[in-house]
Coordinates of C-alpha atoms in Angstrom, one line a residue:
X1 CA -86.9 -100.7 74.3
X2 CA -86.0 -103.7 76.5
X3 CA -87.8 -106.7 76.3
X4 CA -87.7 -107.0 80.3
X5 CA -91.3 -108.0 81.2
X6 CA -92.7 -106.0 83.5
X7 CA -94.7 -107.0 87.2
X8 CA -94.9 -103.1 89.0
X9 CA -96.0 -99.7 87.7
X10 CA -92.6 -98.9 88.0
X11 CA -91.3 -101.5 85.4
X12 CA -93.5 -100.1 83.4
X13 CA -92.5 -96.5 83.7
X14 CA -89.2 -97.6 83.2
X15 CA -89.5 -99.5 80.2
X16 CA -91.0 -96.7 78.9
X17 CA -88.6 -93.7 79.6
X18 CA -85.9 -94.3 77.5
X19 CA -88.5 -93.6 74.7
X20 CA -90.6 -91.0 76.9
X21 CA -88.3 -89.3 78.7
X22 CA -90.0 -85.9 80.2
X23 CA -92.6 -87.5 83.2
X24 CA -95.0 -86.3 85.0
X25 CA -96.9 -87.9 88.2
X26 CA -100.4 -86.5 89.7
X27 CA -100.8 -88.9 93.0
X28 CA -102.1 -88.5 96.7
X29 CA -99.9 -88.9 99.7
X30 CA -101.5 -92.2 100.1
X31 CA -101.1 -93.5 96.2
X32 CA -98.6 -93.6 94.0
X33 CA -96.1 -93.8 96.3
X34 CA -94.0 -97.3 95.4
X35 CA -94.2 -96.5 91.6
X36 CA -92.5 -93.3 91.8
X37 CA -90.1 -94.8 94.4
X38 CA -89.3 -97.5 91.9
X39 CA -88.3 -94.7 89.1
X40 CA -84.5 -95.1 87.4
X41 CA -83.9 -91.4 87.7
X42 CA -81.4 -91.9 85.4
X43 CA -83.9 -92.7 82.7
X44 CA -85.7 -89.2 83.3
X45 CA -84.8 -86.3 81.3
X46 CA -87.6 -84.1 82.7
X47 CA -90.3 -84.3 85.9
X48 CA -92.4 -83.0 87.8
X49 CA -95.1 -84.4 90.6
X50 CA -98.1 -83.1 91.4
X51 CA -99.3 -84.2 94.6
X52 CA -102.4 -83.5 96.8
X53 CA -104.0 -84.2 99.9
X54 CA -107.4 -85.8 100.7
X55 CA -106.6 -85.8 104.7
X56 CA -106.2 -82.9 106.9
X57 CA -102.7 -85.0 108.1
X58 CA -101.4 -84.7 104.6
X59 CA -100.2 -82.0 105.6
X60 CA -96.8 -81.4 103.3
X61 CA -98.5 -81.5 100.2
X62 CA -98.2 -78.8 97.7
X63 CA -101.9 -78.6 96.0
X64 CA -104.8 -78.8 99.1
X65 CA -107.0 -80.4 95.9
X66 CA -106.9 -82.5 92.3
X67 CA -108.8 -79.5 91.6
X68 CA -106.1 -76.9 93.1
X69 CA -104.0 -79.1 90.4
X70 CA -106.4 -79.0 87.7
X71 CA -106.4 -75.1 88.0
X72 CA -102.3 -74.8 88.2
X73 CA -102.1 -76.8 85.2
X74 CA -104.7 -75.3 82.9
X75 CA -101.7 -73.3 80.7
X76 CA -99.5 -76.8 80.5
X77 CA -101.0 -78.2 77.4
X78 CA -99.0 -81.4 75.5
X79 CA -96.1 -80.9 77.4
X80 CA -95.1 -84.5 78.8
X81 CA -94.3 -87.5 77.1
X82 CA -95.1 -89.7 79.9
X83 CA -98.0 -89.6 82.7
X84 CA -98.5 -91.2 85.6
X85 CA -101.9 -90.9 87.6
X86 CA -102.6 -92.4 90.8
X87 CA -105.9 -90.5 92.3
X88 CA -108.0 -91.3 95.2
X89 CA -110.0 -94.0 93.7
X90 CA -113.4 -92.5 93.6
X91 CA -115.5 -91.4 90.7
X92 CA -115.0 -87.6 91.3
X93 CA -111.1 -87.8 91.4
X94 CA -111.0 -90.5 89.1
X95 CA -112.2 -88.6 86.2
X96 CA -110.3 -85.5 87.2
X97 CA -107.6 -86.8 87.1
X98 CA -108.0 -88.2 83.5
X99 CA -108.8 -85.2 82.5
X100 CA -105.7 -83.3 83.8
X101 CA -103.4 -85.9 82.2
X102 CA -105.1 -85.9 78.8
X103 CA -104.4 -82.0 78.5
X104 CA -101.0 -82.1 79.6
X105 CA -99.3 -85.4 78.0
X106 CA -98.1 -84.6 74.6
X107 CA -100.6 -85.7 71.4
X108 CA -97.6 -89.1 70.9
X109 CA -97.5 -89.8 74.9
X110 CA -98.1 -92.4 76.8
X111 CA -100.6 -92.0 79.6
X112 CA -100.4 -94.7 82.6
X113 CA -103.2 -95.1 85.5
X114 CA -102.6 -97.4 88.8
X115 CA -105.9 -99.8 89.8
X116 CA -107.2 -100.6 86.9
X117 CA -107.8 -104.1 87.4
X118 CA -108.2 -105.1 90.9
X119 CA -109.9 -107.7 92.2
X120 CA -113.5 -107.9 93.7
X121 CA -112.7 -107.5 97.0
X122 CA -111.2 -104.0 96.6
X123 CA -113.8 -102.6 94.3
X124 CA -115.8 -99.7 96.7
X125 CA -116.8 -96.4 96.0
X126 CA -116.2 -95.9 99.7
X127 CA -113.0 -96.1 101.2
X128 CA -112.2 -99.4 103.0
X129 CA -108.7 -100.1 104.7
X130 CA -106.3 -102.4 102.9
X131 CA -106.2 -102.3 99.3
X132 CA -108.8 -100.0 98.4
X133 CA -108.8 -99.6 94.3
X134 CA -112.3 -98.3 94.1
X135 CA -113.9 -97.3 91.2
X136 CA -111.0 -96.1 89.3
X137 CA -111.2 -99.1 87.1
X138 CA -115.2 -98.3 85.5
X139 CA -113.8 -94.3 85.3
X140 CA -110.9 -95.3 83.0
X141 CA -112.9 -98.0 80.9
X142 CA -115.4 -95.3 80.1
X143 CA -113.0 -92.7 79.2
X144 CA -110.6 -95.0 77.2
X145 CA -113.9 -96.1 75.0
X146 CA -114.4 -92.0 74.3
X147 CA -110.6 -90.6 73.8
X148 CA -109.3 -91.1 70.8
X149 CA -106.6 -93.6 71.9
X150 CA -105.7 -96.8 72.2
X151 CA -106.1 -98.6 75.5
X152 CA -105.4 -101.9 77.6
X153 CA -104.9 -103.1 80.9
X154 CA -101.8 -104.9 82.3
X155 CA -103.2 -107.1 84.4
X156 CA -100.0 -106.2 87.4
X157 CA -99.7 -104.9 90.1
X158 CA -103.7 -104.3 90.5
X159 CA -104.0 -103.6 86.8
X160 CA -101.8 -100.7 85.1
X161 CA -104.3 -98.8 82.3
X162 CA -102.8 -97.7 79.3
X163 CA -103.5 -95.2 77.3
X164 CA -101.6 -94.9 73.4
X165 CA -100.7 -91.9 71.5
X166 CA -103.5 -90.0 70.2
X167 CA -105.0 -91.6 66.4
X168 CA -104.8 -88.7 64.3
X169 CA -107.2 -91.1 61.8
X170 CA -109.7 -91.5 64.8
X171 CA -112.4 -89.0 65.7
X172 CA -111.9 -86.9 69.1
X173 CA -114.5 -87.7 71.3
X174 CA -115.4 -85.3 73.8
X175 CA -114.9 -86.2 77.5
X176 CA -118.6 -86.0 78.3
X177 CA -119.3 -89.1 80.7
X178 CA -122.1 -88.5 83.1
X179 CA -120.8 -89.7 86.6
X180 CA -124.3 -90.1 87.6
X181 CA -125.3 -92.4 85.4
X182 CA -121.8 -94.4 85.6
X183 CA -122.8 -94.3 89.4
X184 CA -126.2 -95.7 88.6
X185 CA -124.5 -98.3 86.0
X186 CA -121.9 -99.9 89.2
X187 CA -124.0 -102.7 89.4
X188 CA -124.3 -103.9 86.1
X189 CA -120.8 -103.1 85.5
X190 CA -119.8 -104.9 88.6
X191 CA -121.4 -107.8 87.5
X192 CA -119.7 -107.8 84.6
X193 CA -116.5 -107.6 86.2
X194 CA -117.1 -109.9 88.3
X195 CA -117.9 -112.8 85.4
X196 CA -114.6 -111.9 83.3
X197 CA -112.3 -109.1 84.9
X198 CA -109.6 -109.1 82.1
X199 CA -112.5 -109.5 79.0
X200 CA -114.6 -106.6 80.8
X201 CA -110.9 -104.6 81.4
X202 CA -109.1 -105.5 77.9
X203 CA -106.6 -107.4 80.8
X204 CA -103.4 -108.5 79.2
X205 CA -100.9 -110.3 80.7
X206 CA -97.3 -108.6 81.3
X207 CA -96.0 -111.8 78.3
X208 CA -97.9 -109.8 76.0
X209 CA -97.1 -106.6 76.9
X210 CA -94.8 -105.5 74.4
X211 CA -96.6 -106.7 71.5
X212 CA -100.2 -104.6 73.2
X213 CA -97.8 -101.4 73.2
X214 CA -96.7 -102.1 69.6
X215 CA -100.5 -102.3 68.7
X216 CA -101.2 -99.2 70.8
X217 CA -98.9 -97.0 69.5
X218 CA -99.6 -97.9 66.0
X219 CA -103.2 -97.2 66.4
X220 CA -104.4 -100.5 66.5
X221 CA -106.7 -102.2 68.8
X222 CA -104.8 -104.9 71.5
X223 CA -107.9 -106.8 71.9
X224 CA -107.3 -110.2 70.3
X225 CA -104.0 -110.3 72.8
X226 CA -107.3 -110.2 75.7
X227 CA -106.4 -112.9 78.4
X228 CA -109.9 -114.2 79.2
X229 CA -108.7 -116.9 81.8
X230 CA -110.3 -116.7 85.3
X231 CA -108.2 -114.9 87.7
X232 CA -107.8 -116.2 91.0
X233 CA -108.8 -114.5 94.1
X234 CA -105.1 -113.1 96.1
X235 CA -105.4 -113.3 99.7
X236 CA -105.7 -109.9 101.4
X237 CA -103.0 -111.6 104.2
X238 CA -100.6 -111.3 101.4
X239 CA -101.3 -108.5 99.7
X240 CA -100.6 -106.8 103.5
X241 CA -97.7 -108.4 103.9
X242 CA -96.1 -107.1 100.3
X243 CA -97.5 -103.5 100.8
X244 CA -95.3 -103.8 104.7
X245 CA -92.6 -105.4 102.2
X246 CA -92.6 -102.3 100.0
X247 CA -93.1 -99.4 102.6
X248 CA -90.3 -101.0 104.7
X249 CA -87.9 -101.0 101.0
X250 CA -89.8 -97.2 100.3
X251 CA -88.0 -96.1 103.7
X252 CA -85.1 -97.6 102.9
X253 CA -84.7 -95.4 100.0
X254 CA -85.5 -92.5 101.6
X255 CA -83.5 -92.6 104.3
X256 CA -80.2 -93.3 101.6
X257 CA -77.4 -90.5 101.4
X258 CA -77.1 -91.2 97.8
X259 CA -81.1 -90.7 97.2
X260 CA -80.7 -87.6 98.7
X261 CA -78.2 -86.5 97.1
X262 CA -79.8 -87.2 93.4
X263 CA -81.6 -84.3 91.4
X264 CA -84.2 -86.9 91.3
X265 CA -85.1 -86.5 95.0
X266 CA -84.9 -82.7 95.0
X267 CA -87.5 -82.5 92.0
X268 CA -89.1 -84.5 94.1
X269 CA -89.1 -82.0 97.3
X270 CA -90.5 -78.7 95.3

Protein backbone atom coordinates (compact mmCIF):
# COMPACT_ATOMS: atom_id res chain seq x y z
CA UNK A 1 0.00 0.00 0.00
CA UNK A 2 1.52 3.46 -0.68
CA UNK A 3 2.70 5.45 1.98
CA UNK A 4 1.08 8.75 0.28
CA UNK A 5 -0.66 10.47 3.21
CA UNK A 6 -3.89 11.18 2.57
CA UNK A 7 -6.01 14.98 2.89
CA UNK A 8 -9.63 13.92 0.89
CA UNK A 9 -11.98 10.96 1.10
CA UNK A 10 -10.79 10.20 -2.02
CA UNK A 11 -7.10 9.70 -1.02
CA UNK A 12 -8.29 7.54 1.14
CA UNK A 13 -10.35 5.37 -1.08
CA UNK A 14 -7.54 5.22 -3.16
CA UNK A 15 -5.03 4.12 -0.96
CA UNK A 16 -7.22 1.61 -0.15
CA UNK A 17 -8.23 -0.04 -3.49
CA UNK A 18 -5.37 -1.68 -4.57
CA UNK A 19 -6.01 -3.93 -1.39
CA UNK A 20 -9.96 -3.56 -1.62
CA UNK A 21 -10.72 -3.55 -4.88
CA UNK A 22 -14.72 -4.32 -5.43
CA UNK A 23 -16.45 -0.64 -4.04
CA UNK A 24 -19.42 0.36 -3.29
CA UNK A 25 -20.83 4.08 -2.59
CA UNK A 26 -24.51 4.81 -0.89
CA UNK A 27 -24.58 8.87 -1.16
CA UNK A 28 -27.24 11.68 -1.92
CA UNK A 29 -27.19 13.95 -4.93
CA UNK A 30 -26.00 16.53 -2.54
CA UNK A 31 -23.04 14.26 -0.68
CA UNK A 32 -20.59 12.33 -1.73
CA UNK A 33 -20.11 13.82 -4.67
CA UNK A 34 -16.11 15.08 -4.77
CA UNK A 35 -14.99 11.65 -3.24
CA UNK A 36 -16.38 9.56 -5.91
CA UNK A 37 -15.25 12.20 -8.43
CA UNK A 38 -11.77 11.87 -6.98
CA UNK A 39 -11.80 7.87 -7.60
CA UNK A 40 -8.61 6.27 -9.82
CA UNK A 41 -10.94 4.03 -11.79
CA UNK A 42 -8.19 2.27 -12.66
CA UNK A 43 -7.77 1.01 -9.07
CA UNK A 44 -11.51 -0.48 -9.16
CA UNK A 45 -12.05 -3.92 -10.02
CA UNK A 46 -15.79 -3.86 -9.13
CA UNK A 47 -18.56 -0.89 -8.29
CA UNK A 48 -21.57 0.01 -7.89
CA UNK A 49 -23.35 3.48 -6.45
CA UNK A 50 -26.34 3.66 -4.83
CA UNK A 51 -27.71 7.01 -4.76
CA UNK A 52 -30.93 8.66 -3.45
CA UNK A 53 -32.77 11.69 -3.29
CA UNK A 54 -33.93 13.84 -0.31
CA UNK A 55 -35.38 16.78 -2.73
CA UNK A 56 -38.15 16.54 -5.11
CA UNK A 57 -35.32 18.30 -7.71
CA UNK A 58 -33.22 15.29 -7.35
CA UNK A 59 -34.85 14.12 -9.76
CA UNK A 60 -32.32 11.53 -11.82
CA UNK A 61 -31.70 9.49 -8.91
CA UNK A 62 -32.29 5.83 -9.02
CA UNK A 63 -33.67 4.92 -5.38
CA UNK A 64 -36.64 7.82 -4.26
CA UNK A 65 -35.20 6.71 -0.48
CA UNK A 66 -32.07 5.14 1.82
CA UNK A 67 -34.90 3.03 2.64
CA UNK A 68 -35.84 2.17 -1.26
CA UNK A 69 -31.93 1.21 -0.91
CA UNK A 70 -32.06 -0.62 2.21
CA UNK A 71 -34.85 -2.80 0.65
CA UNK A 72 -32.91 -3.36 -2.86
CA UNK A 73 -30.03 -4.51 -0.98
CA UNK A 74 -31.40 -6.79 1.58
CA UNK A 75 -30.10 -10.21 -0.61
CA UNK A 76 -26.37 -8.42 -1.03
CA UNK A 77 -24.85 -9.76 2.01
CA UNK A 78 -20.65 -9.46 2.46
CA UNK A 79 -20.26 -8.69 -1.01
CA UNK A 80 -17.84 -5.48 -1.15
CA UNK A 81 -14.50 -5.07 0.03
CA UNK A 82 -14.73 -1.41 0.26
CA UNK A 83 -17.79 1.05 1.34
CA UNK A 84 -18.28 4.35 1.07
CA UNK A 85 -21.29 6.16 2.84
CA UNK A 86 -22.11 9.66 2.57
CA UNK A 87 -25.96 10.07 3.92
CA UNK A 88 -27.93 13.11 4.60
CA UNK A 89 -26.55 13.95 7.90
CA UNK A 90 -29.36 13.35 10.17
CA UNK A 91 -29.94 10.78 12.86
CA UNK A 92 -32.59 8.76 10.77
CA UNK A 93 -30.29 8.41 7.59
CA UNK A 94 -27.33 8.34 9.47
CA UNK A 95 -27.97 5.11 11.10
CA UNK A 96 -29.55 3.62 7.97
CA UNK A 97 -27.00 4.00 6.25
CA UNK A 98 -24.69 2.20 8.66
CA UNK A 99 -26.65 -0.32 8.69
CA UNK A 100 -26.92 -1.02 4.89
CA UNK A 101 -23.10 -0.86 4.65
CA UNK A 102 -22.46 -3.25 7.59
CA UNK A 103 -24.62 -6.00 5.77
CA UNK A 104 -23.14 -5.60 2.47
CA UNK A 105 -19.14 -5.00 2.98
CA UNK A 106 -17.53 -8.26 3.17
CA UNK A 107 -16.65 -9.67 7.07
CA UNK A 108 -12.37 -8.35 6.13
CA UNK A 109 -13.73 -4.85 4.51
CA UNK A 110 -13.12 -1.66 5.09
CA UNK A 111 -16.09 0.58 5.70
CA UNK A 112 -15.51 4.56 5.20
CA UNK A 113 -18.16 7.33 6.40
CA UNK A 114 -17.76 11.23 5.28
CA UNK A 115 -18.37 13.99 8.33
CA UNK A 116 -17.20 12.47 11.02
CA UNK A 117 -15.42 15.11 12.55
CA UNK A 118 -16.54 18.44 11.70
CA UNK A 119 -16.30 21.37 13.39
CA UNK A 120 -18.89 23.14 15.79
CA UNK A 121 -20.23 25.31 13.51
CA UNK A 122 -21.58 22.54 11.20
CA UNK A 123 -22.94 20.28 13.89
CA UNK A 124 -27.18 20.60 13.40
CA UNK A 125 -29.71 18.12 13.31
CA UNK A 126 -31.39 20.55 11.04
CA UNK A 127 -30.18 21.39 7.77
CA UNK A 128 -28.31 24.72 7.47
CA UNK A 129 -26.62 25.95 4.13
CA UNK A 130 -22.93 25.70 3.83
CA UNK A 131 -21.23 22.90 5.34
CA UNK A 132 -23.83 21.15 6.95
CA UNK A 133 -22.27 17.72 8.68
CA UNK A 134 -24.98 17.21 11.14
CA UNK A 135 -25.16 14.60 13.39
CA UNK A 136 -23.55 12.05 11.45
CA UNK A 137 -20.55 12.21 13.63
CA UNK A 138 -22.62 11.09 17.33
CA UNK A 139 -24.43 8.19 14.86
CA UNK A 140 -21.16 6.64 13.83
CA UNK A 141 -19.36 7.00 17.41
CA UNK A 142 -22.29 5.06 18.87
CA UNK A 143 -22.34 2.46 16.34
CA UNK A 144 -18.44 1.98 16.13
CA UNK A 145 -18.58 1.43 20.19
CA UNK A 146 -21.34 -1.60 19.34
CA UNK A 147 -19.95 -3.37 16.01
CA UNK A 148 -17.51 -5.56 16.43
CA UNK A 149 -14.75 -3.54 14.64
CA UNK A 150 -12.17 -1.39 14.93
CA UNK A 151 -12.67 2.29 14.44
CA UNK A 152 -11.03 5.91 14.07
CA UNK A 153 -11.39 9.07 12.69
CA UNK A 154 -9.13 10.89 10.16
CA UNK A 155 -9.37 14.07 11.18
CA UNK A 156 -9.59 15.38 6.93
CA UNK A 157 -11.57 16.57 5.02
CA UNK A 158 -14.42 17.06 7.85
CA UNK A 159 -13.33 13.79 9.53
CA UNK A 160 -13.34 10.36 7.44
CA UNK A 161 -14.74 7.43 10.00
CA UNK A 162 -13.22 4.17 9.75
CA UNK A 163 -14.43 1.19 10.26
CA UNK A 164 -11.82 -2.24 10.38
CA UNK A 165 -12.50 -5.73 9.32
CA UNK A 166 -14.74 -7.55 11.56
CA UNK A 167 -12.76 -9.23 15.08
CA UNK A 168 -13.64 -12.70 14.84
CA UNK A 169 -12.19 -12.75 18.74
CA UNK A 170 -14.68 -9.86 19.54
CA UNK A 171 -18.33 -10.40 20.54
CA UNK A 172 -21.00 -9.12 17.84
CA UNK A 173 -22.96 -6.60 19.23
CA UNK A 174 -26.26 -6.00 18.00
CA UNK A 175 -27.08 -2.73 16.27
CA UNK A 176 -29.65 -1.66 18.88
CA UNK A 177 -28.98 2.19 19.57
CA UNK A 178 -32.09 4.00 20.53
CA UNK A 179 -32.14 7.27 18.41
CA UNK A 180 -34.30 8.81 20.93
CA UNK A 181 -32.23 8.64 23.51
CA UNK A 182 -28.99 9.58 21.32
CA UNK A 183 -31.40 12.64 20.40
CA UNK A 184 -31.95 13.36 24.11
CA UNK A 185 -27.97 12.71 24.75
CA UNK A 186 -26.91 15.85 21.74
CA UNK A 187 -26.28 18.01 24.42
CA UNK A 188 -24.13 16.28 26.58
CA UNK A 189 -22.45 14.86 23.68
CA UNK A 190 -22.03 18.26 22.12
CA UNK A 191 -20.43 19.40 24.93
CA UNK A 192 -18.15 16.97 24.84
CA UNK A 193 -17.22 17.58 21.53
CA UNK A 194 -16.97 20.70 21.84
CA UNK A 195 -14.04 20.49 24.85
CA UNK A 196 -11.84 17.76 22.75
CA UNK A 197 -13.32 16.96 19.14
CA UNK A 198 -10.52 14.42 18.20
CA UNK A 199 -10.36 12.71 22.11
CA UNK A 200 -14.33 12.56 21.92
CA UNK A 201 -13.91 11.27 17.94
CA UNK A 202 -10.74 8.95 18.34
CA UNK A 203 -9.39 11.95 15.71
CA UNK A 204 -6.10 10.93 14.18
CA UNK A 205 -4.11 12.92 12.11
CA UNK A 206 -3.58 11.77 8.29
CA UNK A 207 0.73 11.36 9.69
CA UNK A 208 -0.61 8.56 11.53
CA UNK A 209 -2.83 7.16 9.33
CA UNK A 210 -1.18 4.25 8.16
CA UNK A 211 -0.02 3.04 11.39
CA UNK A 212 -4.20 3.47 12.83
CA UNK A 213 -5.14 1.16 9.66
CA UNK A 214 -2.35 -1.27 10.65
CA UNK A 215 -3.92 -1.39 14.18
CA UNK A 216 -7.44 -1.62 12.73
CA UNK A 217 -7.02 -4.31 10.61
CA UNK A 218 -5.18 -6.30 13.10
CA UNK A 219 -7.83 -5.95 15.61
CA UNK A 220 -6.30 -3.59 17.77
CA UNK A 221 -7.45 -0.45 19.20
CA UNK A 222 -5.79 3.04 17.42
CA UNK A 223 -6.37 4.94 20.48
CA UNK A 224 -3.00 5.76 21.89
CA UNK A 225 -2.21 7.25 18.19
CA UNK A 226 -5.46 9.88 19.53
CA UNK A 227 -4.34 13.53 18.56
CA UNK A 228 -5.76 15.45 21.61
CA UNK A 229 -4.46 18.96 20.43
CA UNK A 230 -7.05 21.73 20.05
CA UNK A 231 -8.33 22.15 16.63
CA UNK A 232 -8.71 25.51 15.34
CA UNK A 233 -11.88 26.94 14.16
CA UNK A 234 -11.71 27.01 9.72
CA UNK A 235 -13.40 30.02 8.43
CA UNK A 236 -16.69 29.20 6.75
CA UNK A 237 -15.29 32.02 3.88
CA UNK A 238 -12.82 29.34 3.02
CA UNK A 239 -14.42 26.35 3.34
CA UNK A 240 -16.94 28.13 0.51
CA UNK A 241 -14.38 29.04 -1.51
CA UNK A 242 -12.79 25.23 -1.67
CA UNK A 243 -16.28 23.60 -2.06
CA UNK A 244 -16.67 26.49 -5.51
CA UNK A 245 -12.93 25.12 -6.01
CA UNK A 246 -13.95 21.54 -6.18
CA UNK A 247 -17.45 21.76 -7.94
CA UNK A 248 -15.78 24.00 -10.61
CA UNK A 249 -12.79 20.81 -10.96
CA UNK A 250 -16.10 18.20 -10.44
CA UNK A 251 -17.38 19.84 -13.82
CA UNK A 252 -14.44 19.77 -15.36
CA UNK A 253 -14.40 16.05 -15.12
CA UNK A 254 -17.62 15.61 -16.22
CA UNK A 255 -17.64 17.47 -19.10
CA UNK A 256 -14.08 15.33 -20.28
CA UNK A 257 -14.42 13.11 -23.51
CA UNK A 258 -12.05 10.78 -21.90
CA UNK A 259 -14.29 10.56 -18.56
CA UNK A 260 -16.97 9.67 -20.64
CA UNK A 261 -15.55 7.36 -22.37
CA UNK A 262 -14.26 5.20 -19.19
CA UNK A 263 -16.39 2.14 -17.87
CA UNK A 264 -15.92 4.02 -14.71
CA UNK A 265 -18.44 6.75 -15.87
CA UNK A 266 -20.91 4.39 -17.37
CA UNK A 267 -21.15 2.25 -13.97
CA UNK A 268 -21.63 5.35 -12.81
CA UNK A 269 -24.87 6.22 -15.14
CA UNK A 270 -26.97 2.87 -14.32
Amino acid sequence: MSTQIPTTVADVINLLLPEFPSLATITTATTGTPGVAGINPSLVRAFRSFKYRTDAKDVDQEFESLSDIDDATQDLKSLYDLLFLDSWHNYEDSLKILEIGVRIAKPNSIILVHDCLARTSSLSADFVPGSWSGVTCFVFREFAKQVNREWFVLDSDFGVGVLGPEINTKESMPHSINLEILKQSEPENLEQFQSNPRGFMRGILSTDFQKALHLIKAGESPQNLVDNSEIPEIDEDDIQNRIQELEAELNLIKNSRIWKLTSFYRWLRK
